[in-house]
């Protein structure tokens, strides 16, 4: 039997209604001692890729946990509700790819169950609020020691829906990637892993050529934005191990007009 | 003696200041083991009806609890501070109607006390922050086992201020109600209970005529928005048992120009 | 050995990403029983003075705690990471003045340590996310009983960076101060302590002359805004003991065009 340190909870429910709290309440009734760590509830409504990215970047910091995630534009359709064991944790949510990148971040799926055992659900089950009525109560039961296999029907992990990972490739001495996310500071996180910098022969302190929006810019590759001059564009490796762009004291996403999904290419600056 | 599973907390304090945290801190000093579930702190400033609606829809999901709610434009005036027992829970807040719909949702008031015992308060008591200095410390004392009657002066439950419930009526083969709330997805929750659909002879899969803003629209009555085409207007019964309008993949409140309070009428579509 | 009732957490990380949750996760791995009270994560990005003000006004309500605060535009530079004992609490964050007003509110610094013991950190340590990798894990270790001196190198408390306090002075029978903060209700908190009202001979119920933005207004000095007419400008002593301006049922900051930092003068109204 696995022992879990906490539940975590990520949704697109927002913070203005009582939806998140209702789920907390249902969990508190089933597992009074379970701590719930809210990851975020401000995923843009229905944005499964954004939810998947935040979840995947956050779960590595957690103790063994039951991770509940609900960004579920297909609630009430035939999309499956699933629980997936990965490493020492279990992830629960709709089978629409939302969990897939986090499963990978935790080492891959070992076991998967379609949630069909309604004895673990909150009744009456509404057609539109599976977070409260299916996902969270099942999670709380697993936290208290219920075996994963008792939650429903075991299915092949290969049958789970997977999101296509953000694209990133090396091409003609360039790394090409997409904007994965923009944080509150306007820092632009790219799908380019830090290893690509080494492959391009770019060292800390070196200079990059960045191509995006038909512009070409140069920026130093530094270990942190704190060491740059105010207003300077820099590239750095962020806390998730991905290459990111920042403007010190400014907003790189605005300055460069780079929303999530925009394409960016990078190369070493050739000695002129 | 009642035993409570948690405290809950709903306010219009917002999340940018330390107001909510100060209340958590006061509770932690009195009842170190009490878990607090935040319902929302984003009730529009002073909007007692909106606070009452969110509270009433959320408390049914909770374990027996002490529910603290503060939307209190009259703080510092002669409005009373009250604690009300309903079911296995106690609700605490200003006597301005904020608690009244939740009291009903929990089965009605069994006992009411005006908070006059300042031995349970946080001192010095400020004139403007009763959440921190009166409501939350009293709640924390009740959580630890202090009897309700010790919090102040017992009063007749009939003396409590009650908000007029959202209006809803059947008239000439139509159900008429008002927009109770709009959630983050733009779904429009009406004050029309699902029972009205049955009374109008409307079954799942049937078609409704909706009249609002001098427009007349038709929409299918479905069990969930997931089963409709993108962009389609539908009616469904939401997780609180109320008829709601949604546009799949869109924002019904914007499409229909329906803010909270707007009036809507519904009827069965007559076979043409 | 000090015993702490909770951790508290204040940042400018926002609520849309998983940054705050990652820190909670790291703490949960080190100190599973530690409750974390989030003060706010909506400090405007990089606004050290605003973070310092919210922290200082909130810590007095807390039990003995380890307070973690991260508003850290200099992350990754040579700015020091510190832990400071004040009263029965410890404050942890960057040495950029963020903690200084809260240290004063808790009675002043008794002991200070520069965080250099990386055995207490989360590895690998990123260059840009010291909240997750340094501040929070050190705080969690202190919560579990690790001695403060083991966190690094003891330094003289006089060496800590201190923010200049908000200015406030008495001049020619006037109190002059600045707008310290504007809350969600539009109430304007001034850096003028309530004692200044007594010094100016202004009693509750008396009338003030307020000078700001080249305008001169009069307002009653009341104990709470609840007792004024709707739309009326009033002055009152807020829950932090500072003179504040409010418009009952309205937004004083908008009506008076008073953003944080704006200067305001006050005097007793002379009997005409």
mmCIF file of C-alpha atoms in Angstrom, chain A residues 12-260:
data_model
loop_
_atom_site.group_PDB
_atom_site.id
_atom_site.type_symbol
_atom_site.label_atom_id
_atom_site.label_comp_id
_atom_site.label_asym_id
_atom_site.label_seq_id
_atom_site.Cartn_x
_atom_site.Cartn_y
_atom_site.Cartn_z
ATOM 1 C CA UNK A 12 -9.986 25.948 -14.313
ATOM 2 C CA UNK A 13 -12.788 26.638 -11.794
ATOM 3 C CA UNK A 14 -11.630 30.143 -10.856
ATOM 4 C CA UNK A 15 -11.734 31.611 -7.355
ATOM 5 C CA UNK A 16 -14.979 33.611 -7.441
ATOM 6 C CA UNK A 17 -17.437 30.766 -6.893
ATOM 7 C CA UNK A 18 -17.615 28.003 -4.288
ATOM 8 C CA UNK A 19 -16.613 25.217 -6.699
ATOM 9 C CA UNK A 20 -13.105 24.650 -5.338
ATOM 10 C CA UNK A 21 -14.317 24.785 -1.742
ATOM 11 C CA UNK A 22 -17.083 22.256 -2.426
ATOM 12 C CA UNK A 23 -14.419 19.802 -3.549
ATOM 13 C CA UNK A 24 -12.354 20.523 -0.441
ATOM 14 C CA UNK A 25 -15.434 19.878 1.668
ATOM 15 C CA UNK A 26 -16.148 16.532 0.027
ATOM 16 C CA UNK A 27 -12.523 15.491 0.611
ATOM 17 C CA UNK A 28 -12.679 16.631 4.248
ATOM 18 C CA UNK A 29 -15.706 14.412 4.853
ATOM 19 C CA UNK A 30 -13.946 11.314 3.484
ATOM 20 C CA UNK A 31 -10.349 11.975 4.534
ATOM 21 C CA UNK A 32 -10.404 14.445 7.445
ATOM 22 C CA UNK A 33 -6.628 14.355 7.896
ATOM 23 C CA UNK A 34 -5.729 14.934 4.232
ATOM 24 C CA UNK A 35 -3.947 18.186 3.496
ATOM 25 C CA UNK A 36 -4.850 19.663 0.111
ATOM 26 C CA UNK A 37 -2.317 21.805 -1.747
ATOM 27 C CA UNK A 38 -4.021 23.949 -4.378
ATOM 28 C CA UNK A 39 -1.760 24.178 -7.434
ATOM 29 C CA UNK A 40 -3.847 26.712 -9.317
ATOM 30 C CA UNK A 41 -7.507 27.208 -10.192
ATOM 31 C CA UNK A 42 -6.848 29.905 -12.766
ATOM 32 C CA UNK A 43 -6.109 27.736 -15.783
ATOM 33 C CA UNK A 44 -7.908 29.555 -18.638
ATOM 34 C CA UNK A 45 -11.328 27.867 -19.036
ATOM 35 C CA UNK A 46 -10.977 24.673 -21.025
ATOM 36 C CA UNK A 47 -7.243 25.146 -21.784
ATOM 37 C CA UNK A 48 -6.093 21.533 -21.372
ATOM 38 C CA UNK A 49 -2.541 22.174 -22.649
ATOM 39 C CA UNK A 50 -1.965 25.014 -20.192
ATOM 40 C CA UNK A 51 -3.299 22.874 -17.324
ATOM 41 C CA UNK A 52 -1.067 19.994 -18.395
ATOM 42 C CA UNK A 53 2.012 22.238 -18.487
ATOM 43 C CA UNK A 54 1.473 23.736 -15.012
ATOM 44 C CA UNK A 55 0.718 20.309 -13.530
ATOM 45 C CA UNK A 56 3.825 18.711 -15.054
ATOM 46 C CA UNK A 57 6.079 21.497 -13.777
ATOM 47 C CA UNK A 58 4.677 21.396 -10.255
ATOM 48 C CA UNK A 59 4.305 17.718 -9.345
ATOM 49 C CA UNK A 60 8.080 17.074 -9.070
ATOM 50 C CA UNK A 61 8.196 19.371 -6.002
ATOM 51 C CA UNK A 62 5.479 17.411 -4.198
ATOM 52 C CA UNK A 63 5.697 14.531 -1.735
ATOM 53 C CA UNK A 64 4.037 11.275 -2.856
ATOM 54 C CA UNK A 65 0.500 12.514 -3.493
ATOM 55 C CA UNK A 66 -2.871 11.988 -5.067
ATOM 56 C CA UNK A 67 -2.977 14.701 -7.732
ATOM 57 C CA UNK A 68 -6.480 15.769 -8.809
ATOM 58 C CA UNK A 69 -6.727 17.850 -11.989
ATOM 59 C CA UNK A 70 -9.918 19.016 -13.675
ATOM 60 C CA UNK A 71 -9.852 20.951 -16.941
ATOM 61 C CA UNK A 72 -12.671 19.135 -18.548
ATOM 62 C CA UNK A 73 -14.529 20.704 -21.467
ATOM 63 C CA UNK A 74 -15.949 17.240 -22.226
ATOM 64 C CA UNK A 75 -17.566 16.677 -18.804
ATOM 65 C CA UNK A 76 -20.715 14.655 -19.243
ATOM 66 C CA UNK A 77 -19.708 13.164 -22.587
ATOM 67 C CA UNK A 78 -18.257 9.702 -23.070
ATOM 68 C CA UNK A 79 -14.698 10.825 -22.253
ATOM 69 C CA UNK A 80 -13.363 8.508 -19.562
ATOM 70 C CA UNK A 81 -12.555 9.449 -15.961
ATOM 71 C CA UNK A 82 -9.214 7.914 -14.991
ATOM 72 C CA UNK A 83 -6.711 7.343 -12.209
ATOM 73 C CA UNK A 84 -3.093 6.662 -13.153
ATOM 74 C CA UNK A 85 -0.270 5.491 -10.928
ATOM 75 C CA UNK A 86 3.111 7.046 -11.736
ATOM 76 C CA UNK A 87 6.081 6.708 -9.396
ATOM 77 C CA UNK A 88 4.798 6.918 -5.812
ATOM 78 C CA UNK A 89 1.854 9.107 -6.797
ATOM 79 C CA UNK A 90 -1.572 8.741 -8.390
ATOM 80 C CA UNK A 91 -3.084 11.254 -10.814
ATOM 81 C CA UNK A 92 -6.853 11.568 -11.215
ATOM 82 C CA UNK A 93 -8.846 13.458 -13.814
ATOM 83 C CA UNK A 94 -10.520 13.313 -17.213
ATOM 84 C CA UNK A 95 -8.820 11.174 -19.878
ATOM 85 C CA UNK A 96 -8.258 14.096 -22.232
ATOM 86 C CA UNK A 97 -4.473 14.364 -22.001
ATOM 87 C CA UNK A 98 -4.484 16.771 -19.045
ATOM 88 C CA UNK A 99 -2.537 14.326 -16.885
ATOM 89 C CA UNK A 100 -0.203 13.006 -19.577
ATOM 90 C CA UNK A 101 2.778 15.364 -19.241
ATOM 91 C CA UNK A 102 2.733 15.071 -15.434
ATOM 92 C CA UNK A 103 2.650 11.276 -15.725
ATOM 93 C CA UNK A 104 5.801 11.525 -17.847
ATOM 94 C CA UNK A 105 7.397 13.924 -15.341
ATOM 95 C CA UNK A 106 6.777 11.359 -12.594
ATOM 96 C CA UNK A 107 8.408 8.535 -14.559
ATOM 97 C CA UNK A 108 5.556 7.176 -16.662
ATOM 98 C CA UNK A 109 2.344 5.254 -16.013
ATOM 99 C CA UNK A 110 2.520 1.964 -14.095
ATOM 100 C CA UNK A 111 -1.192 1.283 -13.774
ATOM 101 C CA UNK A 112 -4.402 2.880 -15.000
ATOM 102 C CA UNK A 113 -8.001 2.530 -13.934
ATOM 103 C CA UNK A 114 -11.179 3.895 -15.478
ATOM 104 C CA UNK A 115 -13.313 5.237 -12.617
ATOM 105 C CA UNK A 116 -16.422 3.096 -12.696
ATOM 106 C CA UNK A 117 -16.912 2.170 -9.026
ATOM 107 C CA UNK A 118 -19.648 4.598 -8.016
ATOM 108 C CA UNK A 119 -19.525 3.383 -4.427
ATOM 109 C CA UNK A 120 -16.600 5.814 -4.055
ATOM 110 C CA UNK A 121 -18.493 8.784 -5.534
ATOM 111 C CA UNK A 122 -20.456 11.651 -3.984
ATOM 112 C CA UNK A 123 -24.197 11.164 -4.506
ATOM 113 C CA UNK A 124 -26.314 12.410 -6.168
ATOM 114 C CA UNK A 125 -23.753 12.683 -9.000
ATOM 115 C CA UNK A 126 -24.320 15.818 -11.073
ATOM 116 C CA UNK A 127 -23.806 15.731 -14.829
ATOM 117 C CA UNK A 128 -21.556 18.780 -14.841
ATOM 118 C CA UNK A 129 -19.509 18.772 -11.632
ATOM 119 C CA UNK A 130 -17.376 15.637 -11.664
ATOM 120 C CA UNK A 131 -14.662 17.433 -9.679
ATOM 121 C CA UNK A 132 -16.927 17.419 -6.633
ATOM 122 C CA UNK A 133 -18.799 14.204 -7.301
ATOM 123 C CA UNK A 134 -16.254 11.785 -8.845
ATOM 124 C CA UNK A 135 -12.630 12.939 -9.014
ATOM 125 C CA UNK A 136 -12.197 14.388 -5.519
ATOM 126 C CA UNK A 137 -14.109 11.732 -3.565
ATOM 127 C CA UNK A 138 -12.197 8.948 -5.353
ATOM 128 C CA UNK A 139 -8.930 10.765 -4.567
ATOM 129 C CA UNK A 140 -9.875 11.087 -0.913
ATOM 130 C CA UNK A 141 -10.677 7.372 -0.693
ATOM 131 C CA UNK A 142 -7.294 6.488 -2.243
ATOM 132 C CA UNK A 143 -5.633 8.799 0.284
ATOM 133 C CA UNK A 144 -7.220 6.850 3.123
ATOM 134 C CA UNK A 145 -5.807 3.592 1.752
ATOM 135 C CA UNK A 146 -8.362 2.270 -0.733
ATOM 136 C CA UNK A 147 -6.502 0.263 -3.400
ATOM 137 C CA UNK A 148 -6.324 1.882 -6.826
ATOM 138 C CA UNK A 149 -7.751 -1.220 -8.512
ATOM 139 C CA UNK A 150 -10.922 -0.863 -6.426
ATOM 140 C CA UNK A 151 -11.707 2.486 -8.069
ATOM 141 C CA UNK A 152 -12.848 0.869 -11.287
ATOM 142 C CA UNK A 153 -11.738 -1.101 -14.313
ATOM 143 C CA UNK A 154 -8.039 -1.646 -14.947
ATOM 144 C CA UNK A 155 -7.108 -0.589 -18.487
ATOM 145 C CA UNK A 156 -3.920 -0.723 -20.524
ATOM 146 C CA UNK A 157 -1.815 2.380 -19.917
ATOM 147 C CA UNK A 158 -1.245 2.556 -23.661
ATOM 148 C CA UNK A 159 -4.944 3.359 -24.078
ATOM 149 C CA UNK A 160 -4.672 6.687 -22.214
ATOM 150 C CA UNK A 161 -5.064 9.899 -24.192
ATOM 151 C CA UNK A 162 -1.733 11.723 -24.504
ATOM 152 C CA UNK A 163 -1.215 15.350 -25.502
ATOM 153 C CA UNK A 164 1.364 15.929 -28.192
ATOM 154 C CA UNK A 165 4.345 17.394 -26.337
ATOM 155 C CA UNK A 166 5.335 20.972 -27.153
ATOM 156 C CA UNK A 167 7.489 20.809 -30.266
ATOM 157 C CA UNK A 168 11.184 21.480 -30.104
ATOM 158 C CA UNK A 169 13.799 20.536 -32.652
ATOM 159 C CA UNK A 170 17.380 21.172 -33.778
ATOM 160 C CA UNK A 171 17.645 22.313 -37.383
ATOM 161 C CA UNK A 172 20.597 23.749 -39.335
ATOM 162 C CA UNK A 173 22.446 24.823 -36.191
ATOM 163 C CA UNK A 174 19.321 26.355 -34.670
ATOM 164 C CA UNK A 175 17.021 25.282 -31.861
ATOM 165 C CA UNK A 176 13.368 25.827 -32.677
ATOM 166 C CA UNK A 177 10.635 25.767 -30.075
ATOM 167 C CA UNK A 178 7.392 27.351 -28.996
ATOM 168 C CA UNK A 179 6.312 29.596 -26.132
ATOM 169 C CA UNK A 180 5.109 27.174 -23.490
ATOM 170 C CA UNK A 181 3.927 29.725 -20.956
ATOM 171 C CA UNK A 182 4.196 33.340 -19.871
ATOM 172 C CA UNK A 183 4.368 33.915 -16.138
ATOM 173 C CA UNK A 184 3.175 36.879 -14.073
ATOM 174 C CA UNK A 185 6.487 38.655 -14.574
ATOM 175 C CA UNK A 186 6.190 38.402 -18.365
ATOM 176 C CA UNK A 187 8.987 35.837 -18.534
ATOM 177 C CA UNK A 188 8.626 33.674 -21.652
ATOM 178 C CA UNK A 189 9.206 29.967 -21.117
ATOM 179 C CA UNK A 190 10.192 28.109 -24.283
ATOM 180 C CA UNK A 191 9.865 24.408 -25.080
ATOM 181 C CA UNK A 192 13.629 24.358 -25.691
ATOM 182 C CA UNK A 193 15.477 22.310 -23.052
ATOM 183 C CA UNK A 194 18.663 23.657 -21.560
ATOM 184 C CA UNK A 195 20.553 20.759 -23.184
ATOM 185 C CA UNK A 196 19.937 22.402 -26.579
ATOM 186 C CA UNK A 197 22.146 25.307 -25.526
ATOM 187 C CA UNK A 198 25.035 22.934 -24.976
ATOM 188 C CA UNK A 199 24.366 21.288 -28.324
ATOM 189 C CA UNK A 200 24.544 24.711 -29.998
ATOM 190 C CA UNK A 201 27.808 25.424 -28.203
ATOM 191 C CA UNK A 202 26.327 28.268 -26.161
ATOM 192 C CA UNK A 203 27.863 28.741 -22.713
ATOM 193 C CA UNK A 204 26.774 30.941 -19.805
ATOM 194 C CA UNK A 205 27.939 34.439 -20.621
ATOM 195 C CA UNK A 206 27.791 33.787 -24.371
ATOM 196 C CA UNK A 207 25.485 35.523 -26.843
ATOM 197 C CA UNK A 208 22.392 34.169 -28.604
ATOM 198 C CA UNK A 209 20.647 35.212 -31.767
ATOM 199 C CA UNK A 210 16.878 34.949 -31.276
ATOM 200 C CA UNK A 211 14.475 34.923 -34.232
ATOM 201 C CA UNK A 212 10.760 35.478 -33.694
ATOM 202 C CA UNK A 213 7.995 37.537 -35.298
ATOM 203 C CA UNK A 214 10.292 38.263 -38.267
ATOM 204 C CA UNK A 215 12.693 40.030 -35.966
ATOM 205 C CA UNK A 216 16.229 39.104 -35.074
ATOM 206 C CA UNK A 217 17.566 40.012 -31.648
ATOM 207 C CA UNK A 218 20.664 39.225 -29.659
ATOM 208 C CA UNK A 219 20.705 38.445 -25.965
ATOM 209 C CA UNK A 220 23.246 37.178 -23.485
ATOM 210 C CA UNK A 221 22.703 33.708 -22.014
ATOM 211 C CA UNK A 222 22.988 34.258 -18.263
ATOM 212 C CA UNK A 223 22.323 32.170 -15.173
ATOM 213 C CA UNK A 224 19.820 34.669 -13.738
ATOM 214 C CA UNK A 225 18.057 37.881 -14.733
ATOM 215 C CA UNK A 226 19.242 39.603 -11.554
ATOM 216 C CA UNK A 227 22.694 40.066 -13.050
ATOM 217 C CA UNK A 228 21.544 42.005 -16.149
ATOM 218 C CA UNK A 229 20.961 45.726 -16.599
ATOM 219 C CA UNK A 230 17.392 47.004 -16.255
ATOM 220 C CA UNK A 231 15.558 46.753 -19.574
ATOM 221 C CA UNK A 232 18.024 44.257 -21.061
ATOM 222 C CA UNK A 233 16.716 41.186 -22.891
ATOM 223 C CA UNK A 234 18.341 37.987 -21.640
ATOM 224 C CA UNK A 235 18.003 34.225 -21.996
ATOM 225 C CA UNK A 236 18.348 31.922 -18.993
ATOM 226 C CA UNK A 237 17.503 28.407 -17.838
ATOM 227 C CA UNK A 238 14.400 28.574 -15.663
ATOM 228 C CA UNK A 239 13.448 26.568 -12.579
ATOM 229 C CA UNK A 240 11.905 23.839 -14.768
ATOM 230 C CA UNK A 241 15.101 23.360 -16.823
ATOM 231 C CA UNK A 242 13.782 25.154 -19.916
ATOM 232 C CA UNK A 243 15.275 28.090 -21.787
ATOM 233 C CA UNK A 244 13.357 31.281 -21.032
ATOM 234 C CA UNK A 245 13.499 34.908 -22.099
ATOM 235 C CA UNK A 246 13.217 37.840 -19.720
ATOM 236 C CA UNK A 247 13.565 41.593 -19.743
ATOM 237 C CA UNK A 248 15.074 42.699 -16.463
ATOM 238 C CA UNK A 249 12.570 44.922 -14.672
ATOM 239 C CA UNK A 250 10.261 44.605 -17.688
ATOM 240 C CA UNK A 251 7.861 42.262 -19.463
ATOM 241 C CA UNK A 252 9.508 40.139 -22.161
ATOM 242 C CA UNK A 253 6.231 38.707 -23.487
ATOM 243 C CA UNK A 254 4.929 42.210 -24.189
ATOM 244 C CA UNK A 255 8.181 43.584 -25.545
ATOM 245 C CA UNK A 256 8.584 40.660 -27.955
ATOM 246 C CA UNK A 257 4.852 40.072 -28.633
ATOM 247 C CA UNK A 258 5.197 36.405 -27.723
ATOM 248 C CA UNK A 259 1.987 34.734 -26.537
ATOM 249 C CA UNK A 260 1.830 31.005 -25.708
#
